[in-house]
Amino acid sequence: MAMTAAKRARVSRGIQYALLIAVVGFLALIADWEKITNSFFNLEVAKEQFPGIITTAFANTLLFTALGLVAGMSGGILLALMKLSSVGPYRWIATTYIEIFRGLPALLVFIVFGYGVPAAFSISLNTYLTAMLALGTVSAAYIAETIRAGLQAVPPGQMEAARSLGMSHPRAMVTIIIPQALRIVLPPLTNEVILLTKDSSLIYVLGLTVSQYDLTRFGRVGLTAANAGLTPLVLAGAFYLIITIPLSYLSRRFEAKTARMKK
């Protein structure tokens, strides 16, 4: 007797579950758990990372990300408006900027702001300002495209209604159009913050002092301790996840809410 489609689907899922359990069980059996624990999850080494990993590394990572986000959002909104401008040169400048800085590796931008700009203009930039400029420069290129899409998604009637009420074009943009566009693009903007958090790890190329260590630099320094294994880096990675997983959850919530509003 031939199986129904539903039964075939259940059998197929059962086989896939069995295969997965078999592979995981096989790997668990052949693994050397003592070596794995000593290399990646050494509790004694992990204890030595506290409280510095929170008071210095975690705090600095949040600060670098926040500074980059402020600069990136400011630049992104300006670039998005320039790209939608009816004035050709503004569009060309915005397009050129976006194409260049979306194509360049963020590491190169950090090096340019950390060493090239101070040498070229005979100025001295502190680490936090350099991080803000470098992260803001890169993130602005991505955020600009996201915000541009949001601005174009706002119904034209919103602007027409605002102008009919006597609002000037700039006032209508600031009070009505841009807030609506930001609400529309909240999910992709949340993803940009996650990318920004990870890009902040490139700050190490600037040569940080101990008080300026971010999570990645803090973890790398921890590797130099005797018998540390990779535990310091695993711990640093866990703290990155403390930042990024809630943001991913928020992004999914925003996406679901946006989808419900469109129905």
Tab-separated table of N, CA, C and O in Angstrom, residues 5 13 22 41-42 46 52 79 119-120 126 129 137 142 145 168 180 184 194-195 198 202-203 205 207 209 222 231 252:
chain	number	residue	atom	x	y	z
A	5	ALA	N	1.270	11.367	1.021
A	5	ALA	CA	2.289	12.427	1.014
A	5	ALA	C	2.640	12.864	2.435
A	5	ALA	O	3.809	13.097	2.763
A	13	ARG	N	11.187	13.336	7.691
A	13	ARG	CA	11.659	14.114	8.849
A	13	ARG	C	12.280	13.203	9.893
A	13	ARG	O	13.294	13.527	10.506
A	22	ALA	N	22.571	10.800	15.068
A	22	ALA	CA	23.693	9.874	14.890
A	22	ALA	C	25.007	10.632	14.724
A	22	ALA	O	26.036	10.273	15.324
A	41	PHE	N	37.087	26.108	27.414
A	41	PHE	CA	36.167	26.428	28.515
A	41	PHE	C	36.837	26.237	29.874
A	41	PHE	O	36.270	25.630	30.787
A	42	ASN	N	38.045	26.757	30.000
A	42	ASN	CA	38.786	26.630	31.251
A	42	ASN	C	38.243	27.649	32.263
A	42	ASN	O	38.447	28.865	32.107
A	46	ALA	N	38.902	31.654	32.801
A	46	ALA	CA	37.766	32.569	32.630
A	46	ALA	C	37.609	33.488	33.835
A	46	ALA	O	37.341	34.689	33.684
A	52	GLY	N	37.611	42.826	34.556
A	52	GLY	CA	38.065	43.689	33.467
A	52	GLY	C	37.289	43.515	32.182
A	52	GLY	O	37.060	44.490	31.451
A	79	LEU	N	23.385	61.579	3.626
A	79	LEU	CA	23.675	60.980	2.318
A	79	LEU	C	22.405	60.522	1.616
A	79	LEU	O	22.276	60.650	0.389
A	119	ALA	N	48.748	62.269	9.856
A	119	ALA	CA	50.007	62.608	9.186
A	119	ALA	C	49.787	63.658	8.107
A	119	ALA	O	50.594	64.582	7.937
A	120	ALA	N	48.672	63.532	7.369
A	120	ALA	CA	48.434	64.445	6.258
A	120	ALA	C	48.093	65.855	6.727
A	120	ALA	O	48.451	66.842	6.076
A	126	ASN	N	42.294	61.568	19.166
A	126	ASN	CA	42.313	60.544	20.207
A	126	ASN	C	41.596	59.276	19.717
A	126	ASN	O	40.896	59.291	18.700
A	129	LEU	N	37.695	59.430	19.187
A	129	LEU	CA	37.287	60.217	18.027
A	129	LEU	C	37.618	59.479	16.734
A	129	LEU	O	36.834	59.474	15.776
A	137	THR	N	32.132	56.571	9.207
A	137	THR	CA	32.348	56.678	7.762
A	137	THR	C	31.867	55.430	7.037
A	137	THR	O	31.195	55.511	6.004
A	142	TYR	N	26.353	52.314	4.427
A	142	TYR	CA	25.313	51.274	4.447
A	142	TYR	C	23.978	51.833	4.935
A	142	TYR	O	22.916	51.539	4.382
A	145	GLU	N	21.833	53.839	2.326
A	145	GLU	CA	20.999	53.085	1.393
A	145	GLU	C	19.744	52.559	2.080
A	145	GLU	O	18.663	52.502	1.491
A	168	SER	N	6.752	73.883	5.616
A	168	SER	CA	7.813	73.985	4.608
A	168	SER	C	8.315	72.578	4.299
A	168	SER	O	8.090	71.627	5.070
A	180	GLN	N	8.822	58.574	9.835
A	180	GLN	CA	8.130	57.416	9.268
A	180	GLN	C	9.120	56.473	8.565
A	180	GLN	O	9.015	55.248	8.668
A	184	ILE	N	10.006	52.477	9.327
A	184	ILE	CA	9.907	51.422	8.315
A	184	ILE	C	11.181	50.589	8.260
A	184	ILE	O	11.151	49.373	8.076
A	194	ILE	N	24.331	45.532	14.538
A	194	ILE	CA	25.069	44.287	14.790
A	194	ILE	C	26.392	44.291	14.027
A	194	ILE	O	27.449	43.950	14.572
A	195	LEU	N	26.337	44.694	12.757
A	195	LEU	CA	27.569	44.754	11.958
A	195	LEU	C	28.540	45.775	12.545
A	195	LEU	O	29.755	45.556	12.574
A	198	LYS	N	30.431	44.385	15.465
A	198	LYS	CA	31.541	43.509	15.075
A	198	LYS	C	32.691	44.300	14.455
A	198	LYS	O	33.859	43.992	14.690
A	202	LEU	N	37.861	46.108	15.029
A	202	LEU	CA	39.019	46.527	14.224
A	202	LEU	C	39.773	47.683	14.858
A	202	LEU	O	40.824	48.081	14.362
A	203	ILE	N	39.238	48.207	15.954
A	203	ILE	CA	39.884	49.331	16.614
A	203	ILE	C	41.292	48.983	17.098
A	203	ILE	O	42.121	49.856	17.339
A	205	VAL	N	43.829	48.116	15.571
A	205	VAL	CA	44.924	48.586	14.717
A	205	VAL	C	45.432	49.956	15.163
A	205	VAL	O	46.501	50.398	14.723
A	207	GLY	N	46.314	50.738	18.152
A	207	GLY	CA	47.252	50.643	19.272
A	207	GLY	C	46.623	51.156	20.558
A	207	GLY	O	46.872	52.296	20.950
A	209	THR	N	45.523	51.631	24.542
A	209	THR	CA	46.036	51.502	25.904
A	209	THR	C	45.169	50.476	26.638
A	209	THR	O	44.093	50.105	26.161
A	222	GLY	N	44.566	38.174	26.711
A	222	GLY	CA	44.383	37.051	27.629
A	222	GLY	C	45.028	35.774	27.133
A	222	GLY	O	45.373	34.888	27.924
A	231	THR	N	40.332	30.091	25.796
A	231	THR	CA	39.237	30.490	26.689
A	231	THR	C	38.995	32.009	26.694
A	231	THR	O	37.830	32.439	26.648
A	252	ARG	N	13.863	40.775	14.618
A	252	ARG	CA	12.772	39.881	14.213
A	252	ARG	C	11.425	40.413	14.698
A	252	ARG	O	10.419	40.323	13.996
